[in-house]
Short mmCIF file of C-alpha atoms (C1' of nucleotides) in Angstrom, two decimals:
data_model
loop_
_atom_site.label_atom_id
_atom_site.label_comp_id
_atom_site.label_asym_id
_atom_site.label_seq_id
_atom_site.Cartn_x
_atom_site.Cartn_y
_atom_site.Cartn_z
CA MET U 1 -17.21 -16.72 -73.22
CA THR U 2 -18.01 -18.37 -69.65
CA PRO U 3 -20.60 -16.49 -67.70
CA PRO U 4 -19.28 -14.68 -64.45
CA ILE U 5 -19.90 -16.26 -61.14
CA ILE U 6 -21.73 -13.41 -59.57
CA ARG U 7 -23.32 -13.19 -56.16
CA ILE U 8 -27.14 -12.59 -55.70
CA GLU U 9 -26.53 -9.37 -53.99
CA HIS U 10 -25.14 -7.99 -56.85
CA ILE U 11 -27.83 -9.24 -59.17
CA ALA U 12 -29.18 -5.92 -60.34
CA ARG U 13 -25.94 -5.12 -62.26
CA TYR U 14 -26.42 -8.02 -64.40
CA GLU U 15 -29.77 -7.75 -65.95
CA GLY U 16 -29.80 -9.00 -69.41
CA GLN U 17 -26.54 -10.87 -69.19
CA GLU U 18 -25.89 -14.74 -68.65
CA VAL U 19 -24.39 -15.22 -65.04
CA THR U 20 -23.58 -18.48 -62.95
CA LEU U 21 -24.84 -18.78 -59.23
CA ARG U 22 -23.83 -21.22 -56.73
CA GLY U 23 -26.34 -21.68 -53.71
CA TRP U 24 -28.71 -23.86 -52.43
CA LEU U 25 -32.36 -24.96 -53.11
CA GLN U 26 -34.35 -23.10 -50.39
CA LEU U 27 -38.32 -23.86 -52.02
CA LYS U 28 -39.62 -25.42 -55.17
CA THR U 29 -42.94 -25.16 -56.84
CA GLY U 30 -43.48 -27.02 -59.78
CA LYS U 31 -45.97 -26.20 -62.76
CA GLY U 32 -45.65 -29.06 -65.07
CA LYS U 33 -42.89 -27.90 -67.81
CA LEU U 34 -42.13 -24.78 -65.70
CA GLN U 35 -40.37 -25.29 -62.33
CA PHE U 36 -39.77 -22.44 -59.89
CA LEU U 37 -36.61 -22.85 -57.94
CA ARG U 38 -36.00 -20.42 -55.11
CA VAL U 39 -32.34 -20.27 -54.49
CA ARG U 40 -30.37 -18.92 -51.51
CA ASP U 41 -26.43 -18.01 -51.95
CA GLY U 42 -25.82 -16.34 -48.61
CA THR U 43 -26.13 -12.85 -49.88
CA GLY U 44 -29.51 -12.93 -51.05
CA ILE U 45 -32.38 -15.06 -52.67
CA ILE U 46 -33.51 -15.06 -56.12
CA GLN U 47 -36.07 -17.33 -57.82
CA ALA U 48 -34.84 -19.30 -60.77
CA VAL U 49 -37.10 -20.46 -63.32
CA VAL U 50 -36.33 -23.62 -65.12
CA PHE U 51 -38.56 -24.02 -68.54
CA ARG U 52 -38.48 -27.35 -70.01
CA GLY U 53 -37.94 -25.87 -73.82
CA ASN U 54 -34.82 -23.88 -72.31
CA ILE U 55 -32.63 -26.64 -70.77
CA SER U 56 -31.66 -29.98 -71.44
CA GLU U 57 -33.86 -32.89 -70.69
CA GLU U 58 -31.72 -34.52 -68.09
CA GLU U 59 -31.32 -31.31 -66.31
CA PHE U 60 -34.86 -30.44 -66.33
CA GLU U 61 -35.81 -33.68 -64.81
CA ALA U 62 -32.93 -33.15 -62.43
CA ALA U 63 -34.71 -30.08 -61.14
CA LYS U 64 -38.05 -31.49 -61.14
CA ARG U 65 -36.92 -33.99 -58.54
CA LEU U 66 -34.49 -32.12 -56.70
CA PRO U 67 -34.79 -32.33 -52.89
CA LEU U 68 -35.06 -28.98 -51.09
CA GLU U 69 -31.49 -27.58 -49.76
CA SER U 70 -29.51 -29.51 -52.39
CA SER U 71 -26.39 -27.44 -53.47
CA LEU U 72 -26.51 -26.70 -56.87
CA ILE U 73 -24.78 -24.52 -59.69
CA ILE U 74 -27.06 -22.74 -62.21
CA THR U 75 -26.36 -20.60 -65.31
CA GLY U 76 -28.97 -18.36 -66.71
CA ILE U 77 -30.07 -15.09 -67.90
CA VAL U 78 -30.92 -12.30 -65.39
CA LYS U 79 -34.24 -10.83 -66.16
CA GLY U 80 -36.37 -8.20 -64.25
CA ASP U 81 -39.77 -9.05 -63.36
CA ALA U 82 -41.72 -7.22 -60.62
CA ARG U 83 -43.51 -10.91 -59.81
CA ALA U 84 -40.25 -12.25 -58.76
CA PRO U 85 -39.83 -12.59 -54.98
CA GLY U 86 -36.50 -12.87 -53.10
CA VAL U 87 -33.86 -10.47 -51.57
CA PRO U 88 -33.34 -7.80 -53.02
CA GLY U 89 -36.25 -9.31 -55.39
CA GLY U 90 -37.42 -7.86 -58.52
CA TYR U 91 -35.21 -10.36 -60.55
CA GLU U 92 -35.15 -13.65 -61.38
CA LEU U 93 -32.54 -15.96 -63.32
CA ASP U 94 -33.94 -17.79 -66.75
CA VAL U 95 -31.77 -21.12 -66.33
CA ARG U 96 -30.02 -22.52 -69.24
CA HIS U 97 -27.82 -24.78 -67.21
CA LEU U 98 -28.12 -26.61 -63.99
CA GLN U 99 -25.42 -28.47 -61.86
CA VAL U 100 -26.37 -30.65 -59.00
CA VAL U 101 -23.30 -30.45 -56.80
CA GLN U 102 -25.04 -32.60 -54.08
CA GLU U 103 -28.44 -33.74 -53.91
CA ALA U 104 -29.79 -33.35 -50.41
CA ALA U 105 -31.63 -36.12 -48.31
CA GLU U 106 -35.20 -36.25 -48.65
CA ASP U 107 -36.19 -35.59 -45.20
CA TYR U 108 -34.85 -31.95 -44.54
CA PRO U 109 -36.49 -31.15 -41.19
CA ILE U 110 -37.54 -27.44 -41.64
CA GLY U 111 -40.42 -26.96 -43.78
CA PRO U 112 -42.21 -23.82 -44.96
CA LYS U 113 -44.86 -24.25 -42.18
CA GLU U 114 -44.89 -23.38 -38.65
CA HIS U 115 -42.72 -25.00 -36.21
CA GLY U 116 -42.41 -24.68 -32.36
CA VAL U 117 -39.73 -23.27 -30.30
CA GLU U 118 -38.15 -26.59 -29.02
CA PHE U 119 -38.17 -28.06 -32.55
CA LEU U 120 -36.35 -25.24 -34.00
CA MET U 121 -34.20 -24.62 -31.43
CA ASP U 122 -33.22 -28.76 -31.86
CA ASN U 123 -32.69 -27.78 -35.16
CA ARG U 124 -30.75 -24.61 -35.00
CA HIS U 125 -27.97 -25.59 -37.14
CA PHE U 126 -30.49 -25.62 -40.22
CA TRP U 127 -32.85 -23.20 -38.60
CA LEU U 128 -29.94 -20.76 -39.21
CA ARG U 129 -30.65 -21.46 -43.13
CA SER U 130 -34.15 -19.56 -42.88
CA ASN U 131 -34.84 -16.05 -44.43
CA ARG U 132 -35.85 -14.71 -40.83
CA GLN U 133 -32.64 -15.82 -39.08
CA TRP U 134 -30.56 -15.00 -41.99
CA ALA U 135 -31.93 -11.45 -41.69
CA ILE U 136 -31.08 -11.45 -37.87
CA LEU U 137 -27.66 -12.18 -38.02
CA ARG U 138 -26.79 -9.85 -40.73
CA VAL U 139 -28.12 -7.24 -38.69
CA ARG U 140 -26.29 -8.38 -35.90
CA ALA U 141 -22.91 -8.34 -38.04
CA THR U 142 -23.70 -4.59 -39.00
CA ILE U 143 -24.30 -3.62 -35.40
CA VAL U 144 -21.08 -5.46 -34.39
CA LYS U 145 -19.12 -3.58 -37.25
CA ALA U 146 -20.81 -0.01 -35.89
CA ILE U 147 -19.75 -0.63 -32.64
CA ARG U 148 -16.16 -1.21 -33.62
CA ASP U 149 -15.94 1.64 -36.07
CA TRP U 150 -17.34 4.30 -33.96
CA LEU U 151 -15.04 3.32 -31.11
CA ASP U 152 -12.14 3.04 -33.43
CA ASP U 153 -12.69 6.37 -35.25
CA ASN U 154 -13.39 8.32 -31.73
CA GLY U 155 -9.96 7.54 -30.12
CA PHE U 156 -10.67 4.16 -28.44
CA ILE U 157 -8.19 1.48 -28.18
CA LEU U 158 -9.22 -2.13 -28.36
CA VAL U 159 -7.67 -4.02 -25.34
CA ASP U 160 -8.71 -7.89 -24.97
CA THR U 161 -9.27 -8.70 -21.56
CA PRO U 162 -8.99 -12.17 -20.22
CA ILE U 163 -12.08 -14.73 -20.25
CA LEU U 164 -10.17 -16.96 -17.64
CA THR U 165 -10.26 -15.13 -14.31
CA PRO U 166 -9.35 -15.66 -10.57
CA ALA U 167 -12.06 -13.67 -9.25
CA ALA U 168 -15.74 -12.32 -9.38
CA ALA U 169 -16.33 -8.61 -10.24
CA GLU U 170 -19.70 -8.15 -9.26
CA GLY U 171 -20.72 -11.06 -6.91
CA THR U 172 -20.25 -14.81 -6.61
CA THR U 173 -23.41 -16.45 -7.19
CA THR U 174 -23.71 -16.02 -11.11
CA LEU U 175 -20.07 -17.61 -12.20
CA PHE U 176 -19.10 -20.56 -14.37
CA GLN U 177 -16.27 -22.37 -12.56
CA THR U 178 -13.63 -24.38 -14.20
CA ASP U 179 -10.39 -25.55 -13.30
CA TYR U 180 -7.21 -23.93 -13.88
CA HIS U 181 -4.45 -26.58 -13.34
CA GLY U 182 -5.78 -27.22 -10.03
CA THR U 183 -7.00 -23.87 -8.69
CA PRO U 184 -10.44 -22.91 -9.44
CA ALA U 185 -11.03 -20.05 -12.27
CA TYR U 186 -14.20 -18.66 -13.36
CA LEU U 187 -15.25 -17.43 -16.87
CA ALA U 188 -15.58 -13.65 -17.23
CA GLN U 189 -18.27 -11.87 -16.48
CA THR U 190 -16.79 -8.68 -17.46
CA GLY U 191 -13.94 -7.14 -18.72
CA GLN U 192 -14.29 -3.85 -16.95
CA LEU U 193 -11.66 -4.40 -13.77
CA TYR U 194 -8.88 -5.11 -16.48
CA ASN U 195 -10.25 -2.10 -18.74
CA GLU U 196 -9.72 0.26 -15.80
CA ALA U 197 -6.06 -0.88 -15.56
CA ASN U 198 -5.77 -0.35 -19.41
CA ILE U 199 -7.00 3.32 -19.19
CA PHE U 200 -3.71 4.23 -17.30
CA ALA U 201 -1.85 2.78 -20.45
CA PHE U 202 -4.14 3.85 -23.28
CA GLY U 203 -6.45 6.25 -22.01
CA LYS U 204 -9.85 5.28 -23.91
CA VAL U 205 -9.97 1.54 -24.40
CA TYR U 206 -12.73 -1.08 -25.01
CA CYS U 207 -12.95 -4.68 -24.55
CA PHE U 208 -15.38 -6.80 -26.93
CA GLY U 209 -16.00 -10.31 -26.17
CA PRO U 210 -18.25 -13.17 -24.77
CA THR U 211 -19.12 -12.93 -21.31
CA PHE U 212 -20.61 -15.73 -19.28
CA ARG U 213 -23.44 -15.75 -16.22
CA ALA U 214 -24.58 -18.72 -14.91
CA GLU U 215 -27.71 -17.14 -13.71
CA LYS U 216 -30.86 -19.28 -13.41
CA SER U 217 -32.52 -16.68 -15.27
CA LYS U 218 -35.16 -17.94 -17.83
CA THR U 219 -36.47 -15.28 -19.75
CA ARG U 220 -36.77 -13.64 -23.27
CA ARG U 221 -33.89 -11.29 -22.21
CA HIS U 222 -31.17 -13.61 -20.94
CA LEU U 223 -28.50 -15.78 -22.24
CA GLN U 224 -25.73 -17.68 -19.94
CA GLU U 225 -23.09 -16.56 -22.85
CA PHE U 226 -23.57 -12.92 -24.43
CA TRP U 227 -21.45 -10.60 -26.23
CA MET U 228 -20.77 -7.39 -24.52
CA VAL U 229 -18.68 -4.24 -25.54
CA GLU U 230 -17.10 -2.37 -22.54
CA PRO U 231 -15.67 1.12 -23.30
CA GLU U 232 -13.48 2.64 -20.28
CA ILE U 233 -12.56 6.40 -20.30
CA ALA U 234 -9.96 8.20 -18.39
CA TRP U 235 -10.66 11.78 -17.39
CA CYS U 236 -14.26 11.24 -17.62
CA LYS U 237 -17.07 12.19 -15.38
CA LEU U 238 -20.71 10.81 -15.49
CA GLU U 239 -22.25 13.60 -17.41
CA GLU U 240 -19.35 13.05 -20.15
CA LEU U 241 -20.01 9.54 -20.32
CA LEU U 242 -23.87 9.80 -21.08
CA GLU U 243 -22.86 12.15 -23.80
CA ILE U 244 -20.82 9.60 -25.23
CA GLU U 245 -23.05 6.75 -24.66
CA GLU U 246 -25.58 8.73 -26.77
CA GLN U 247 -23.77 9.51 -29.65
CA PHE U 248 -22.61 5.72 -29.47
CA VAL U 249 -25.98 4.31 -29.46
CA SER U 250 -27.48 6.67 -32.26
CA TYR U 251 -24.45 5.68 -34.71
CA ILE U 252 -25.12 2.18 -33.94
CA VAL U 253 -28.93 2.44 -34.79
CA GLN U 254 -28.71 5.07 -37.73
CA THR U 255 -25.97 2.99 -39.48
CA THR U 256 -28.02 -0.26 -39.32
CA LEU U 257 -31.14 1.52 -40.49
CA ARG U 258 -28.69 2.80 -43.48
CA GLU U 259 -26.97 -0.33 -44.32
CA ARG U 260 -29.65 -3.37 -43.48
CA ALA U 261 -32.91 -1.71 -44.38
CA ALA U 262 -33.77 -4.58 -46.69
CA GLU U 263 -33.17 -7.26 -43.66
CA LEU U 264 -35.33 -4.80 -41.48
CA LYS U 265 -37.95 -4.90 -43.95
CA ALA U 266 -38.04 -8.74 -44.33
CA LEU U 267 -38.32 -8.84 -40.42
CA GLU U 268 -41.20 -6.42 -40.91
CA ARG U 269 -39.58 -4.25 -38.44
CA ASP U 270 -41.52 -0.86 -37.80
CA THR U 271 -38.29 1.49 -37.96
CA SER U 272 -40.30 4.65 -37.34
CA HIS U 273 -39.21 4.21 -33.48
CA LEU U 274 -35.65 3.74 -34.44
CA GLU U 275 -35.30 6.84 -36.66
CA LYS U 276 -36.06 8.93 -33.57
CA VAL U 277 -32.82 7.54 -31.83
CA ILE U 278 -30.91 10.64 -32.02
CA PRO U 279 -29.20 12.69 -29.38
CA PRO U 280 -30.02 13.88 -26.72
CA PHE U 281 -31.82 10.97 -25.03
CA PRO U 282 -33.81 11.93 -22.10
CA ARG U 283 -32.27 12.00 -18.40
CA LEU U 284 -34.18 10.79 -15.29
CA SER U 285 -32.67 10.53 -11.98
CA TYR U 286 -33.47 7.39 -9.75
CA ASP U 287 -35.50 9.70 -7.20
CA GLU U 288 -37.54 10.93 -10.18
CA ALA U 289 -38.33 7.41 -11.68
CA VAL U 290 -39.54 6.18 -8.35
CA ALA U 291 -41.81 9.11 -7.96
CA CYS U 292 -43.27 8.57 -11.86
CA ILE U 293 -43.63 5.06 -10.70
CA ASN U 294 -45.40 5.39 -7.92
CA GLU U 295 -47.75 8.16 -8.99
CA ALA U 296 -48.62 6.01 -11.94
CA ALA U 297 -49.13 2.74 -9.87
CA ALA U 298 -51.65 4.95 -7.60
CA ARG U 299 -53.49 5.63 -10.88
CA GLY U 300 -53.65 2.21 -11.57
CA VAL U 301 -51.62 2.10 -14.79
CA THR U 302 -50.96 -1.25 -16.39
CA VAL U 303 -47.88 -2.16 -18.76
CA PRO U 304 -47.72 -4.69 -21.42
CA PRO U 305 -47.23 -7.22 -22.57
CA HIS U 306 -50.06 -8.34 -20.09
CA ASP U 307 -51.67 -5.39 -19.25
CA ASP U 308 -50.65 -6.18 -15.67
CA PRO U 309 -50.78 -3.40 -13.12
CA LEU U 310 -47.60 -1.34 -12.15
CA PRO U 311 -46.48 -2.39 -8.80
CA PRO U 312 -45.26 0.49 -6.67
CA LEU U 313 -41.76 0.75 -6.04
CA GLU U 314 -40.03 1.43 -2.64
CA TRP U 315 -36.99 4.10 -2.52
CA GLY U 316 -34.00 1.87 -2.60
CA ASN U 317 -35.16 -1.36 -4.37
CA ASP U 318 -34.16 -1.98 -7.67
CA PHE U 319 -36.72 -1.91 -10.80
CA GLY U 320 -38.56 -4.90 -11.88
CA ALA U 321 -39.37 -5.45 -15.42
CA PRO U 322 -42.64 -3.45 -15.37
CA HIS U 323 -40.90 -0.63 -13.91
CA GLU U 324 -38.19 -0.55 -16.68
CA THR U 325 -40.92 -0.96 -19.35
CA PHE U 326 -43.14 1.90 -17.77
CA ILE U 327 -40.49 4.15 -17.46
CA ALA U 328 -39.14 3.50 -21.05
CA SER U 329 -42.75 3.89 -22.32
CA LEU U 330 -42.70 7.39 -21.20
CA PHE U 331 -40.38 8.26 -23.85
CA ASP U 332 -39.68 7.71 -27.58
CA LYS U 333 -36.18 7.41 -27.27
CA PRO U 334 -33.84 5.21 -25.12
CA VAL U 335 -33.71 6.78 -21.59
CA PHE U 336 -30.95 7.26 -19.03
CA VAL U 337 -31.98 6.46 -15.63
CA HIS U 338 -29.12 7.81 -13.09
CA HIS U 339 -28.17 7.79 -9.55
CA TYR U 340 -29.30 4.60 -8.53
CA PRO U 341 -28.92 3.60 -4.66
CA SER U 342 -25.66 2.39 -3.98
CA ALA U 343 -26.93 -0.71 -2.15
CA VAL U 344 -28.39 -2.02 -5.29
CA LYS U 345 -25.34 -1.62 -7.39
CA ALA U 346 -21.83 -2.94 -7.95
CA PHE U 347 -19.10 -2.08 -5.35
CA TYR U 348 -16.99 0.08 -7.24
CA MET U 349 -19.27 2.82 -8.54
CA GLU U 350 -18.30 6.37 -7.39
CA PRO U 351 -20.47 7.63 -4.55
CA GLU U 352 -22.19 10.99 -5.07
CA PRO U 353 -20.42 13.74 -3.21
CA GLY U 354 -22.51 14.83 0.14
CA ARG U 355 -25.12 12.08 -0.99
CA PRO U 356 -23.48 8.69 -0.44
CA GLU U 357 -26.74 6.67 -0.56
CA VAL U 358 -26.70 7.15 -4.48
CA CYS U 359 -24.09 6.55 -6.90
CA ARG U 360 -22.76 8.12 -9.92
CA SER U 361 -24.32 5.13 -12.30
CA ALA U 362 -26.59 5.27 -15.26
CA ASP U 363 -28.55 2.45 -17.20
CA LEU U 364 -29.93 3.06 -20.68
CA LEU U 365 -33.28 1.61 -21.28
CA ALA U 366 -34.31 0.75 -24.54
CA PRO U 367 -37.70 1.87 -25.73
CA GLU U 368 -40.69 -0.52 -26.52
CA GLY U 369 -40.02 -3.04 -23.45
CA TYR U 370 -36.44 -4.10 -24.42
CA GLY U 371 -35.12 -3.08 -21.27
CA GLU U 372 -31.63 -2.17 -20.04
CA ILE U 373 -29.25 -2.03 -22.75
CA ILE U 374 -26.28 -0.24 -21.10
CA GLY U 375 -24.98 -0.18 -17.51
CA GLY U 376 -22.40 2.25 -16.76
CA SER U 377 -20.83 4.45 -13.95
CA GLU U 378 -18.33 6.91 -13.05
CA ARG U 379 -15.85 4.52 -10.95
CA MET U 380 -14.64 4.98 -7.62
CA SER U 381 -11.01 6.82 -8.16
CA ASP U 382 -9.92 6.93 -4.17
CA PRO U 383 -8.14 4.00 -2.96
CA ASP U 384 -9.77 4.36 0.60
CA VAL U 385 -13.05 4.64 -0.60
CA LEU U 386 -12.91 1.58 -2.68
CA LEU U 387 -11.34 -0.39 0.08
CA ALA U 388 -14.09 0.38 2.45
CA ALA U 389 -16.69 -0.73 -0.36
CA ILE U 390 -14.93 -3.99 -0.70
CA ASP U 391 -15.14 -4.65 3.21
CA ARG U 392 -18.81 -3.39 3.06
CA HIS U 393 -19.78 -5.83 0.18
CA GLY U 394 -17.92 -8.81 2.20
CA LEU U 395 -15.56 -9.33 -0.73
CA PRO U 396 -12.19 -10.51 0.04
CA ARG U 397 -9.31 -7.75 -0.41
CA GLU U 398 -6.74 -9.91 -1.70
CA PRO U 399 -7.84 -10.87 -5.20
CA TYR U 400 -8.78 -7.05 -5.64
CA ARG U 401 -5.13 -5.96 -4.38
CA TRP U 402 -4.11 -5.10 -7.98
CA TYR U 403 -7.39 -3.15 -8.88
CA ILE U 404 -7.19 -1.22 -5.40
CA ASP U 405 -3.58 0.00 -6.32
CA LEU U 406 -4.56 1.12 -9.72
CA ARG U 407 -5.77 4.09 -7.67
CA ARG U 408 -2.34 4.75 -5.55
CA TYR U 409 -0.72 5.48 -8.78
CA GLY U 410 -1.90 8.55 -10.72
CA SER U 411 -5.63 7.91 -9.89
CA VAL U 412 -8.03 9.88 -12.26
CA PRO U 413 -11.67 10.15 -12.62
CA HIS U 414 -12.85 7.60 -15.03
CA SER U 415 -16.08 6.00 -16.18
CA GLY U 416 -17.15 3.14 -18.44
CA PHE U 417 -20.00 1.36 -19.71
CA GLY U 418 -21.19 -1.93 -21.22
CA LEU U 419 -23.52 -2.51 -23.80
CA GLY U 420 -24.87 -5.69 -24.28
CA VAL U 421 -25.01 -6.75 -28.22
CA GLU U 422 -27.87 -9.33 -27.98
CA ARG U 423 -30.21 -7.12 -26.41
CA THR U 424 -29.44 -4.34 -28.89
CA VAL U 425 -29.77 -6.85 -31.74
CA SER U 426 -33.39 -7.79 -30.23
CA TRP U 427 -34.49 -4.07 -29.96
CA ILE U 428 -33.34 -2.97 -33.44
CA CYS U 429 -34.71 -6.03 -35.02
CA GLY U 430 -37.90 -6.06 -32.88
CA LEU U 431 -37.64 -9.35 -31.91
CA GLU U 432 -39.71 -11.42 -29.06
CA HIS U 433 -36.88 -13.41 -27.61
CA ILE U 434 -32.96 -12.96 -27.53
CA ARG U 435 -32.53 -16.56 -28.54
CA GLU U 436 -32.47 -15.39 -32.18
CA THR U 437 -29.89 -12.70 -31.73
CA ILE U 438 -26.84 -15.32 -31.64
CA ALA U 439 -26.04 -18.17 -34.11
CA PHE U 440 -26.04 -20.65 -31.40
CA PRO U 441 -27.58 -19.42 -28.03
CA ARG U 442 -26.53 -20.68 -24.81
CA MET U 443 -29.44 -20.69 -22.42
CA LEU U 444 -30.60 -21.94 -19.26
CA GLY U 445 -31.12 -25.96 -20.11
CA ARG U 446 -29.76 -25.54 -23.53
CA LEU U 447 -25.93 -26.68 -24.34
CA ASN U 448 -26.99 -27.71 -27.94
CA PRO U 449 -26.11 -27.71 -30.62
"C1'" U C 1 -35.28 -21.88 -7.28
"C1'" C C 2 -40.73 -20.54 -7.40
"C1'" C C 3 -45.48 -20.00 -10.38
"C1'" U C 4 -48.58 -21.10 -14.50
"C1'" C C 5 -49.36 -24.29 -18.83
"C1'" G C 6 -47.99 -28.00 -22.19
"C1'" A C 7 -46.09 -33.23 -24.09
"C1'" U C 8 -50.76 -37.36 -29.80
"C1'" A C 9 -47.73 -38.88 -37.36
"C1'" G C 10 -41.43 -35.92 -39.41
"C1'" C C 11 -43.99 -30.64 -38.56
"C1'" U C 12 -48.32 -27.77 -36.64
"C1'" C C 13 -52.71 -29.25 -34.20
"C1'" A C 14 -57.85 -32.04 -33.33
"C1'" A C 15 -60.03 -36.16 -30.66
"C1'" U C 16 -67.22 -33.60 -27.23
"C1'" C C 17 -69.15 -37.07 -21.06
"C1'" G C 18 -64.04 -41.91 -20.15
"C1'" G C 19 -66.10 -45.54 -25.54
"C1'" C C 20 -63.29 -47.23 -32.95
"C1'" A C 21 -56.54 -42.15 -32.98
"C1'" G C 22 -57.88 -37.58 -37.14
"C1'" A C 23 -56.86 -33.35 -40.11
"C1'" G C 24 -53.53 -30.05 -42.63
"C1'" C C 25 -48.38 -29.50 -44.13
"C1'" A C 26 -43.75 -31.97 -45.24
"C1'" A C 27 -41.84 -36.46 -47.43
"C1'" G C 28 -43.33 -40.61 -51.87
"C1'" C C 29 -45.85 -41.47 -56.81
"C1'" G C 30 -48.78 -39.33 -60.75
"C1'" G C 31 -50.54 -34.52 -63.47
"C1'" C C 32 -50.21 -29.00 -64.60
"C1'" U C 33 -46.16 -22.97 -68.89
"C1'" G C 34 -46.29 -17.94 -64.05
"C1'" U C 35 -45.85 -20.38 -59.28
"C1'" U C 36 -45.37 -16.75 -54.48
"C1'" A C 37 -46.35 -21.47 -47.44
"C1'" A C 38 -49.43 -23.13 -55.61
"C1'" C C 39 -52.87 -26.19 -56.91
"C1'" C C 40 -55.68 -31.45 -58.25
"C1'" G C 41 -55.34 -36.96 -57.63
"C1'" C C 42 -53.15 -41.65 -55.27
"C1'" A C 43 -50.55 -43.87 -51.47
"C1'" A C 44 -48.30 -44.09 -46.89
"C1'" G C 45 -47.48 -42.38 -42.21
"C1'" G C 46 -49.04 -44.33 -34.35
"C1'" U C 47 -46.25 -48.42 -28.11
"C1'" U C 48 -50.68 -40.73 -27.69
"C1'" G C 49 -42.93 -38.44 -23.15
"C1'" G C 50 -41.99 -42.65 -19.13
"C1'" A C 51 -43.62 -45.62 -14.88
"C1'" G C 52 -47.53 -47.01 -11.78
"C1'" G C 53 -52.66 -46.60 -10.41
"C1'" U C 54 -58.60 -46.19 -10.98
"C1'" U C 55 -62.04 -48.63 -14.63
"C1'" C C 56 -65.70 -53.48 -18.15
"C1'" G C 57 -62.88 -49.76 -21.18
"C1'" A C 58 -57.73 -44.22 -20.42
"C1'" G C 59 -54.86 -39.65 -25.29
"C1'" U C 60 -58.80 -38.34 -21.79
"C1'" C C 61 -58.98 -39.35 -14.60
"C1'" C C 62 -55.01 -39.95 -10.19
"C1'" U C 63 -49.75 -40.19 -8.29
"C1'" C C 64 -44.70 -39.49 -9.41
"C1'" C C 65 -40.56 -38.75 -13.12
"C1'" U C 66 -38.55 -36.89 -17.33
"C1'" C C 67 -38.53 -32.87 -21.05
"C1'" G C 68 -40.36 -28.05 -23.08
"C1'" A C 69 -42.55 -23.23 -23.02
"C1'" G C 70 -44.16 -18.61 -20.88
"C1'" G C 71 -43.44 -15.38 -16.36
"C1'" A C 72 -40.94 -14.15 -11.51
"C1'" G C 73 -36.42 -13.09 -8.99
"C1'" C C 74 -31.32 -11.46 -10.96
"C1'" C C 75 -29.12 -9.00 -14.91
"C1'" A C 76 -26.66 -6.78 -20.26
#
RNA sequence: UCCUCGAUAGCUCAAUCGGCAGAGCAAGCGGCUGUUAACCGCAAGGUUGGAGGUUCGAGUCCUCCUCGAGGAGCCA
């Protein structure tokens, strides 16, 4: 009987049986007549044990001199062994047959020792094969699925928005420009304005895709190209929006904890913080946040990662990174900061009735210094108020004509938010830098590979 | 764009006051029946990012350039 071809993630089902695995040689240690091959197949990692007496002489010699990253097909008996490393681990393959599909070149650049950031980024196409990157991107895939599942199951309709756009949504300084048959076009930095058109047809919608910001931002939290999911909801005020956001974020976190426990363990993520991410999340007004910051700054409080003193914050200014970190550190869950000054936020945010200097906006700050993962607000529903805001921000009226017109035909209170996928992955995985959260990051000064 | 730091073997890093360029790992060869980033032995590996300057002598000091990292601002 021909042994079944199986995947390593299902290895436990086949203990004692002969199976065939197809994969790549990740690591090898030899001990004379005994060769240990660590083999990766994309679903897991297993140690294959090649003993000279159990295999033909030709195949044993092939195993002994096989370069790292060679592709191979191995057949053997699955044995439970507590010593065996790997993912899921605890099983190894006692090899009886080994077929080399391709013998890799001998100079595979990434070894088991330390490498620098530049070297790893230059070799990103290979770096993806390493355990840590594999685990992160599997977590990412689960986060993306959780995002879609929750929205699809809660009455949201996916309506994709364009990537080539004629105008800026939030300003003109951070756009990638391209040529659209002779007229300038810009890569989308948000789908929100189109979402606002779509709610009048579908009620609750979301778009989910890459967005582009040509910011000269060179930090551990910024990419030039990143993925954002943007739900938009008709008949929704700010207070309801926050309830939706906390349900949404909690579902993403708890689903990932459940389905990617092995990967998070491989990443050595302390998941105790994440287990606490259940509704309700604390809510803090901008006014309260400024008071907290200034009271703490006066006491000489310092903030990680460098224990610099927390700078005071004048009312009306946006938070800097230390302010975000400090506010988030006051809570063990993500925290909403709402009612920011209108002047530091986008033009379309609804002013608070009777207090137009603040708007009905809320950002969600992740714990542990991961910063803003959601920006959201109630949108202006009155066409005249919107037009005045466009003028006040010095934006041209004509490109926004259709957007203003939305408010002339059945305007309703509506709200929406955008969640940055990479920042969410970074937070849930506990990463130092956002560059590891996407297969091929686009960063300031790097377009390759 | 600004601030700080850095660039030496394929990789990660040393090199004292300016005085012979050196390790570990990887790759190569040999050995080993339980390795977990194995271990032991052998051999190999260099235009010290580029250009110029100071000096008897520069990896080291000076000037400019290139590339990278961390941070700021801005943002998700």
